[in-house]
Coordinates of N, CA and C in Angstrom, one line a residue:
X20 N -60.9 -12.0 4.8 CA -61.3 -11.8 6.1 C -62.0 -10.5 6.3
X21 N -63.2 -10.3 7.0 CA -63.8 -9.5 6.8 C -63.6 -8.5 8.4
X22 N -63.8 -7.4 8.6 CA -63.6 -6.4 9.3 C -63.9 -6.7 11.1
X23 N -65.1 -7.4 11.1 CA -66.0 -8.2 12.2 C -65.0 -9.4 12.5
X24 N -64.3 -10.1 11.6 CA -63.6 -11.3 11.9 C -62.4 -10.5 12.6
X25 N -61.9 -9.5 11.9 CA -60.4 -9.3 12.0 C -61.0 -7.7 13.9
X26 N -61.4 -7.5 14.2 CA -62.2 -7.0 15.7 C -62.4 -8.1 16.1
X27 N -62.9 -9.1 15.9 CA -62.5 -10.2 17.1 C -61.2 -11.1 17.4
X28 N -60.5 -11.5 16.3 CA -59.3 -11.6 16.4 C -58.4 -10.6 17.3
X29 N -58.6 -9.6 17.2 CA -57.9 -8.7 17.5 C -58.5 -8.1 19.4
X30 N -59.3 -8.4 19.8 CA -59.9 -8.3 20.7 C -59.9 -9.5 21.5
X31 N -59.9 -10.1 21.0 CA -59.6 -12.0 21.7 C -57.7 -12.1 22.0
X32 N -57.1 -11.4 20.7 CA -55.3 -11.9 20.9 C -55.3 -10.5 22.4
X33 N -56.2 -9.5 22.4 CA -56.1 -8.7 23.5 C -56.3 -9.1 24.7
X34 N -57.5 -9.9 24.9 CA -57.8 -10.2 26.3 C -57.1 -11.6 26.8
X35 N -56.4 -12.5 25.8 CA -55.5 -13.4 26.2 C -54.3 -12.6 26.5
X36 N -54.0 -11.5 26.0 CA -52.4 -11.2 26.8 C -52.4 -10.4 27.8
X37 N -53.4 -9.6 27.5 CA -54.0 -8.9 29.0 C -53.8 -10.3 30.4
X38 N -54.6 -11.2 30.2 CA -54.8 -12.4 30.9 C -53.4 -12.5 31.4
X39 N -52.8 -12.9 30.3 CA -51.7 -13.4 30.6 C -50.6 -12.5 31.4
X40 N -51.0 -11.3 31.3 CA -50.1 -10.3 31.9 C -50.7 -10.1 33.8
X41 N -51.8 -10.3 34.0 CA -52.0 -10.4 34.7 C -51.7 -11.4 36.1
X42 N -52.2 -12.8 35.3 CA -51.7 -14.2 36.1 C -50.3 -14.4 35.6
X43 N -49.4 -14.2 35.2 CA -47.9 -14.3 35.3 C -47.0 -13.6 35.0
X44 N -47.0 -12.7 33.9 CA -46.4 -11.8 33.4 C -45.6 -10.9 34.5
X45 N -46.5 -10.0 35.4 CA -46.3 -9.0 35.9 C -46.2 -9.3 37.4
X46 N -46.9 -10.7 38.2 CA -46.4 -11.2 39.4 C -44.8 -11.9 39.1
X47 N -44.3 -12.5 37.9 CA -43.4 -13.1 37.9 C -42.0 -12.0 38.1
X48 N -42.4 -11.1 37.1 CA -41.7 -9.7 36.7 C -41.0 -8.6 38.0
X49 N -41.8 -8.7 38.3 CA -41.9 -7.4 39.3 C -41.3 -7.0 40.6
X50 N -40.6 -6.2 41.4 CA -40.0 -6.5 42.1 C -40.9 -6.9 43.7
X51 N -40.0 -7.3 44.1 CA -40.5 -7.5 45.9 C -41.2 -5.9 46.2
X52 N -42.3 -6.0 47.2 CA -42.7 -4.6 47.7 C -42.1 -4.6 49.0
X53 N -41.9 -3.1 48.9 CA -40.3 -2.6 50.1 C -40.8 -2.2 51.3
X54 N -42.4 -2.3 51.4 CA -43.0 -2.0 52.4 C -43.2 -0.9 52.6
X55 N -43.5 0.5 52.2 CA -43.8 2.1 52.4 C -44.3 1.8 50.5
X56 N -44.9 3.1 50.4 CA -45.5 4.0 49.0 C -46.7 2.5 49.0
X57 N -46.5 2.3 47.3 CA -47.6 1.3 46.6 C -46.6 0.2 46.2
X58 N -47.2 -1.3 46.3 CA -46.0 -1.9 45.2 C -46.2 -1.6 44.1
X59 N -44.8 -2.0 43.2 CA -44.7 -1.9 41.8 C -45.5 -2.8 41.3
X60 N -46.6 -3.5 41.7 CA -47.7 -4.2 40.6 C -48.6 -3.3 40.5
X61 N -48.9 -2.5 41.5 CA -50.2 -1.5 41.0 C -50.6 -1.1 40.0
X62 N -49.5 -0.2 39.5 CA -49.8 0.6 37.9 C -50.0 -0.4 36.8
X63 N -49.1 -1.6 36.6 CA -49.6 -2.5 35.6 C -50.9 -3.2 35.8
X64 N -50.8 -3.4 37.0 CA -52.0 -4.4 37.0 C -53.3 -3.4 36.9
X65 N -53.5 -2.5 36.7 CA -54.8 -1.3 36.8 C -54.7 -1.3 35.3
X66 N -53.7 -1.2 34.4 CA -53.2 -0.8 33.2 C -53.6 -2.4 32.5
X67 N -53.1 -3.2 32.6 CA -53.6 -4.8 32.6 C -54.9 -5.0 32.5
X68 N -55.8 -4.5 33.5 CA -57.4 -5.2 34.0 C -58.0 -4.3 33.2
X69 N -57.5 -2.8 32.8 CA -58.8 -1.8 32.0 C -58.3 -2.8 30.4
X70 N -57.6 -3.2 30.4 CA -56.9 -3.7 28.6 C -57.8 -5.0 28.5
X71 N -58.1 -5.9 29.9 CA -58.9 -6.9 29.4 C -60.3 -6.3 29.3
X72 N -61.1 -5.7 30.6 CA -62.3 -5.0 30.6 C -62.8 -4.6 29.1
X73 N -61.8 -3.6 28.4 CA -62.2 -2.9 27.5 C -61.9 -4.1 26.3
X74 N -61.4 -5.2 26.0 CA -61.1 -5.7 24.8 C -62.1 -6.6 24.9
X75 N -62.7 -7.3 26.4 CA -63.7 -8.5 26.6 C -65.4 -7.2 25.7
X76 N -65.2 -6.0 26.1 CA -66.2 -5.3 26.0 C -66.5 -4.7 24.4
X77 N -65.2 -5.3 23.8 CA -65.1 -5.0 22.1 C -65.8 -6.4 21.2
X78 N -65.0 -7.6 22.3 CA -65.5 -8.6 22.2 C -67.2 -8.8 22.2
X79 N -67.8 -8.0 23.0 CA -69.3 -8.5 23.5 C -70.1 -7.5 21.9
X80 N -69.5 -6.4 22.3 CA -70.0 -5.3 21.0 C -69.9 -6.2 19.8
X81 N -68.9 -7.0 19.4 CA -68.5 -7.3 18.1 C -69.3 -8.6 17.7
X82 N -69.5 -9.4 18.9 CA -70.6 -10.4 18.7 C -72.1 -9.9 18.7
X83 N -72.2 -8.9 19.4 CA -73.6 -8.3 19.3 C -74.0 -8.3 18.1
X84 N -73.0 -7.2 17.4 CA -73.2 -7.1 16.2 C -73.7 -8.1 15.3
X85 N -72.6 -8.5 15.1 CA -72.9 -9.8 14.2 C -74.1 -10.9 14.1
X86 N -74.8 -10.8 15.9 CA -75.9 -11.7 15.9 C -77.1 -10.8 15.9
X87 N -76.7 -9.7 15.8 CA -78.3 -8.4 15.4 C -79.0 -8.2 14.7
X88 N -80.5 -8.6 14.9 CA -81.2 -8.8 13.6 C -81.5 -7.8 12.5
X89 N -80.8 -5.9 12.8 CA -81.2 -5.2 12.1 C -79.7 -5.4 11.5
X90 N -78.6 -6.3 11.3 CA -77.5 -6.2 10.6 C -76.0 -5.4 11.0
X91 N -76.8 -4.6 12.6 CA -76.1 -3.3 12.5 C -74.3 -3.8 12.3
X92 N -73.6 -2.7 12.4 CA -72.3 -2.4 11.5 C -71.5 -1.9 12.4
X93 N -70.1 -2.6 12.3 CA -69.0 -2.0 13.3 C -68.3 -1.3 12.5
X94 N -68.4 -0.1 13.0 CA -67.4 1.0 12.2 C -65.8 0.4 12.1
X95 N -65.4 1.3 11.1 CA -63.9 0.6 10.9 C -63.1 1.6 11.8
X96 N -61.7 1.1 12.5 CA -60.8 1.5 13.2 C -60.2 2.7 12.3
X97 N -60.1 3.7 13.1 CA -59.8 5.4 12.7 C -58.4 5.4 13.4
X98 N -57.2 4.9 12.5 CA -56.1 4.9 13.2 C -55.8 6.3 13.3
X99 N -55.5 7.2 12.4 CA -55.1 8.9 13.0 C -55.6 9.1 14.1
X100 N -57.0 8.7 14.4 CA -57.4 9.0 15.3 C -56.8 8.3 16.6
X101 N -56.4 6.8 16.7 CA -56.0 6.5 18.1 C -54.5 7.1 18.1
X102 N -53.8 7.1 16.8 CA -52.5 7.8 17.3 C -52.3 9.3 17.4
X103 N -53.5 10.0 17.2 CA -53.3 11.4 18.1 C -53.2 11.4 19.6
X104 N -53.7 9.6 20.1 CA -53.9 9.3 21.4 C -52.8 8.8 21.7
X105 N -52.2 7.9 21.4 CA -51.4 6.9 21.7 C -50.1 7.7 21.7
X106 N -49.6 8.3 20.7 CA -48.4 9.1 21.0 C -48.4 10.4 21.9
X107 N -48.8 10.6 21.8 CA -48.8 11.8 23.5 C -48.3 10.8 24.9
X108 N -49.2 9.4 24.7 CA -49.5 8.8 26.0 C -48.0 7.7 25.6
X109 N -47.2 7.8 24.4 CA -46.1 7.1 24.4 C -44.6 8.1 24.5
X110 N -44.8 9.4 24.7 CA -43.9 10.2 24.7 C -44.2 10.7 26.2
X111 N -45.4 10.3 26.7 CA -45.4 11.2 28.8 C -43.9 10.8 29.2
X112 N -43.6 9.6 29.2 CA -42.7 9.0 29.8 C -41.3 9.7 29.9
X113 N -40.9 9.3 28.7 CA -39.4 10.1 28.4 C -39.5 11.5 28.8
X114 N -40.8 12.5 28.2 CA -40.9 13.2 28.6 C -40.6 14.0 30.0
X115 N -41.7 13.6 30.9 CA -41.0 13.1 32.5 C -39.9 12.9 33.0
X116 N -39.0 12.1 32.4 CA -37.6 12.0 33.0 C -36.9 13.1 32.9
X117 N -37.1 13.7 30.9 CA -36.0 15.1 30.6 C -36.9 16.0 31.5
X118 N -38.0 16.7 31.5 CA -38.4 17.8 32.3 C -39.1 17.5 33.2
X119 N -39.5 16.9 33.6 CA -40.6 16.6 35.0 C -41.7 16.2 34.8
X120 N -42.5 15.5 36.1 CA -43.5 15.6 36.0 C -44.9 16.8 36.0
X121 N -44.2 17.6 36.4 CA -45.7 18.8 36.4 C -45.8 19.4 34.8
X122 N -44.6 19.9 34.4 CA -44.3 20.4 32.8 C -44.5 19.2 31.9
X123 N -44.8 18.0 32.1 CA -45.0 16.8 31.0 C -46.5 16.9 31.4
X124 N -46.7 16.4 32.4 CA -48.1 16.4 32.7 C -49.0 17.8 32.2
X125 N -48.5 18.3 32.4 CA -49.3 19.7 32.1 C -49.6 20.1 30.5
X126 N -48.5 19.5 29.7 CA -48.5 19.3 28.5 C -49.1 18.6 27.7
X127 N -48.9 17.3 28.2 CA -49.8 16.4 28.1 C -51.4 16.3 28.5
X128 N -51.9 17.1 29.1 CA -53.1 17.4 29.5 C -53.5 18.3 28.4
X129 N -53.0 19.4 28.3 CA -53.1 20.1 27.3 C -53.8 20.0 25.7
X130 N -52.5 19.1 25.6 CA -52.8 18.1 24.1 C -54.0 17.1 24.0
X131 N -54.3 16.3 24.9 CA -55.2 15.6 25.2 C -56.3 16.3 25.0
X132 N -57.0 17.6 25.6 CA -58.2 18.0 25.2 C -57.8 19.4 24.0
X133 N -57.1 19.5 23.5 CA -56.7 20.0 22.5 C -57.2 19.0 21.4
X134 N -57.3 18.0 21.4 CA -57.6 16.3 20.4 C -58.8 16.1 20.6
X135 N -59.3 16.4 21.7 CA -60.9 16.2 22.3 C -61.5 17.1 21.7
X136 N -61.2 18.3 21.1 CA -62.2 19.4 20.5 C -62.3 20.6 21.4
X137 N -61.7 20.7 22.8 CA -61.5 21.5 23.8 C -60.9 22.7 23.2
X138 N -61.6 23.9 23.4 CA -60.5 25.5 22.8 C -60.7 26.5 23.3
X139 N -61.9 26.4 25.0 CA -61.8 27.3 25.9 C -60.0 27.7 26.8
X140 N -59.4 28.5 26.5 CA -58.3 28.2 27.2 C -58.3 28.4 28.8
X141 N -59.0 28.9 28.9 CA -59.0 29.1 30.8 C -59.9 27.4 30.9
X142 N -60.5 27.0 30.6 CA -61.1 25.6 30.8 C -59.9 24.5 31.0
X143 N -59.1 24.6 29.4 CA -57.8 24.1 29.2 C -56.8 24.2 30.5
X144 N -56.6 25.4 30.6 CA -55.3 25.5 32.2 C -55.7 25.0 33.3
X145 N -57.0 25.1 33.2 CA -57.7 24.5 34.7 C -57.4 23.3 34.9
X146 N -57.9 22.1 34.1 CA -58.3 21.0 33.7 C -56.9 20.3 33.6
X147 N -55.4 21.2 32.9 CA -54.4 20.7 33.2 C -53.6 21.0 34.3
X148 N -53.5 21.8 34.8 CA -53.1 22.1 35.9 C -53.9 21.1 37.5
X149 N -54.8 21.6 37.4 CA -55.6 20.8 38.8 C -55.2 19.5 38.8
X150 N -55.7 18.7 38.2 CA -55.6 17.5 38.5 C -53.6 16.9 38.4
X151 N -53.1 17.8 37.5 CA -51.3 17.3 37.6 C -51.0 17.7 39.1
X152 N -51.4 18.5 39.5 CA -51.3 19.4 41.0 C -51.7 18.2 42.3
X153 N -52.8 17.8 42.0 CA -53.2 16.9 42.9 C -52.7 15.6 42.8
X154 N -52.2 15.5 41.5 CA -51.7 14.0 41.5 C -49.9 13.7 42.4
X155 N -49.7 14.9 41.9 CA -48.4 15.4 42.5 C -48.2 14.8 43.6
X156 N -49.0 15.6 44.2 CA -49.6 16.1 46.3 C -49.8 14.7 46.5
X157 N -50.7 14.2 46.1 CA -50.9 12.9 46.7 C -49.8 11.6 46.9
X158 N -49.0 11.7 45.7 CA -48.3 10.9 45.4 C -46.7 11.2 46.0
X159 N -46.3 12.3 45.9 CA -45.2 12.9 46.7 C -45.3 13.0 48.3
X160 N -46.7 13.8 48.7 CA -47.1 13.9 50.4 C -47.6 13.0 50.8
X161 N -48.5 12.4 50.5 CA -49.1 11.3 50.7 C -48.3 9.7 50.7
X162 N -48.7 9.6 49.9 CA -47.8 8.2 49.4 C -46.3 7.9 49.5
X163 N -45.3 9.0 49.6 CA -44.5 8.9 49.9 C -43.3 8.6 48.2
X164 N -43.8 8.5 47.3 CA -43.5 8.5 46.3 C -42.6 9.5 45.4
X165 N -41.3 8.9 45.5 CA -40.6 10.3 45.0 C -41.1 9.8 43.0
X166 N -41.5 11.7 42.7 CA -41.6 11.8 41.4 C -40.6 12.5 40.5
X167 N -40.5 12.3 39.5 CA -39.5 12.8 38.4 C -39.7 14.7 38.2

C-alpha cells in the first residue's frame, strides 16, 4: 500500500466518523440544554465539523495529487511533529481540573508557540495571557459559564 492510498484511507475513515459524530453520535449523547450559558453540543459539534472540513480537505489535496500531471508528491506524516501538538492539547484537560483554567491555559499557550518557533518572550506572555483572559471574561461574565 502506498502512502497516497494509506492518506486517503485514513482521511475518508476521518470524515465518515466525523459524519457520523455529527448526525448521531453527539445529538444522541448529549445532555438536554438547561436553557441559560450554551448547550453541551456546541463544543463537539465545532470540534466535529473542523475534523470533517479538514479531513474532506486532505481528501481533495490527496486526489489532486494523484491526478496531477507534474506527479506532484504528498509529503509523509511527521508524527513528532503532530504529537508535540496533540499532547499539550491531550493534557489541557486534566490539567484544568488540577489547577485551573487561567494557569493551564496560560501554559498551554505558552508551549504551543514555543513548538511554533516563537522565542520573543514579551510576544509569548502577551499572546498567552490575552486571549486566556478574554476567554475567561466571556465565558464566566458573559455566558454565564462556570469555569474550572
Amino acid at each position: 500500500m502506498t502512502q497516497a492510498q494509506r492518506d486517503t484511507i485514513s482521511y475518508g475513515t476521518i470524515a465518515v466518523f466525523s459524519s457520523a459524530l455529527l448526525i448521531w453520535i453527539i445529538p444522541a449523547w448529549s445532555p438536554e440544554y438547561p436553557g441559560y450559558g450554551v448547550p453541551a453540543t456546541l463544543l463537539p459539534n465545532i470540534a466535529a465539523g473542523f475534523m470533517l472540513v479538514l479531513s474532506l480537505l486532505g481528501l481533495i489535496r490527496a486526489v489532486l495529487a494523484r491526478t496531477s500531471a507534474s506527479g506532484g508528491s504528498v509529503e509523509r506524516i511527521h508524527w513528532k511533529h503532530i504529537a508535540v501538538f496533540l499532547i499539550p492539547c491531550v493534557l489541557l484537560m486534566p490539567a484544568m481540573a488540577r489547577i485551573g483554567f487561567i494557569p493551564a491555559g496560560i501554559v498551554f499557550m505558552l508551549w504551543i508557540q514555543h513548538a511554533c518557533g516563537q522565542r520573543r518572550w514579551l510576544t509569548m506572555a502577551v499572546v498567552a495571557v490575552v486571549p486566556v483572559a478574554v476567554v475567561y471574561a466571556l465565558m464566566r461574565y458573559c455566558l454565564g459559564v462556570p469555569m474550572p
